[in-house]
């Protein structure tokens, strides 16, 4: 004689994993964290690009001076 054992109610079987709502909440939290990390990385890259641009501008200004520190290629005009 075959006997099938089935739970009489869902509460009769203990839960062995996270609930669906917990999984969804974890996924939303991970998505928010991923978005924040991406935004942080973009901001860091923007700041690095800005520092590089400022360094290039400073280098260009420095290279336009001669050994005496005078600007090269500037014209000073006076009116009488």
Short mmCIF file of C-alpha atoms in Angstrom, two decimals:
data_model
loop_
_atom_site.label_atom_id
_atom_site.label_comp_id
_atom_site.label_asym_id
_atom_site.label_seq_id
_atom_site.Cartn_x
_atom_site.Cartn_y
_atom_site.Cartn_z
CA UNK A 1 0.00 0.00 0.00
CA UNK A 2 1.41 3.39 -1.04
CA UNK A 3 1.05 6.30 1.34
CA UNK A 4 1.63 9.92 0.33
CA UNK A 5 2.56 12.32 3.06
CA UNK A 6 1.46 15.88 2.37
CA UNK A 7 1.39 18.90 4.64
CA UNK A 8 -2.01 19.87 5.90
CA UNK A 9 -1.23 23.59 5.60
CA UNK A 10 1.59 25.79 4.31
CA UNK A 11 2.65 26.46 7.89
CA UNK A 12 3.37 22.77 8.35
CA UNK A 13 6.47 23.05 6.15
CA UNK A 14 9.20 25.28 7.58
CA UNK A 15 10.55 27.95 5.27
CA UNK A 16 14.09 27.16 4.17
CA UNK A 17 14.95 30.44 2.43
CA UNK A 18 14.24 34.13 2.24
CA UNK A 19 10.75 35.25 1.43
CA UNK A 20 10.00 36.71 -1.99
CA UNK A 21 9.51 40.19 -0.54
CA UNK A 22 12.95 39.94 1.12
CA UNK A 23 14.54 38.99 -2.19
CA UNK A 24 12.83 41.88 -3.96
CA UNK A 25 13.94 44.29 -1.24
CA UNK A 26 17.50 42.99 -1.49
CA UNK A 27 17.47 43.44 -5.26
CA UNK A 28 16.19 47.00 -4.92
CA UNK A 29 18.85 47.77 -2.32
CA UNK A 30 21.55 46.31 -4.56
CA UNK A 31 20.27 48.32 -7.53
CA UNK A 32 20.41 51.52 -5.45
CA UNK A 33 23.95 50.67 -4.33
CA UNK A 34 25.02 49.92 -7.90
CA UNK A 35 23.56 53.24 -9.06
CA UNK A 36 25.35 55.13 -6.27
CA UNK A 37 28.64 53.40 -7.09
CA UNK A 38 28.24 54.31 -10.78
CA UNK A 39 27.48 57.94 -9.91
CA UNK A 40 30.50 58.07 -7.59
CA UNK A 41 32.73 56.68 -10.32
CA UNK A 42 31.43 59.22 -12.85
CA UNK A 43 32.05 62.06 -10.38
CA UNK A 44 35.58 60.83 -9.64
CA UNK A 45 36.31 60.67 -13.38
CA UNK A 46 34.90 64.18 -13.87
CA UNK A 47 37.12 65.55 -11.09
CA UNK A 48 40.15 63.77 -12.51
CA UNK A 49 39.41 65.17 -15.98
CA UNK A 50 39.06 68.65 -14.47
CA UNK A 51 42.43 68.33 -12.68
CA UNK A 52 44.08 67.16 -15.90
CA UNK A 53 42.61 70.12 -17.80
CA UNK A 54 43.79 72.57 -15.13
CA UNK A 55 47.28 71.05 -15.20
CA UNK A 56 47.40 71.38 -18.99
CA UNK A 57 46.33 75.01 -18.78
CA UNK A 58 48.97 75.73 -16.14
CA UNK A 59 51.59 73.99 -18.28
CA UNK A 60 50.57 76.03 -21.32
CA UNK A 61 50.81 79.26 -19.34
CA UNK A 62 54.22 78.25 -18.01
CA UNK A 63 55.55 77.31 -21.44
CA UNK A 64 54.60 80.74 -22.79
CA UNK A 65 57.17 82.40 -20.54
CA UNK A 66 60.85 82.78 -21.37
CA UNK A 67 63.72 82.07 -18.98
CA UNK A 68 63.30 85.50 -17.35
CA UNK A 69 59.68 84.78 -16.57
CA UNK A 70 58.45 87.26 -19.15
CA UNK A 71 55.47 86.33 -21.26
CA UNK A 72 56.35 85.48 -24.83
CA UNK A 73 54.25 86.85 -27.63
CA UNK A 74 52.53 89.58 -25.69
CA UNK A 75 52.32 93.08 -26.99
CA UNK A 76 52.32 96.06 -24.70
CA UNK A 77 51.19 99.27 -26.35
CA UNK A 78 51.15 102.70 -24.90
CA UNK A 79 49.46 105.77 -26.20
CA UNK A 80 51.07 109.18 -26.17
#
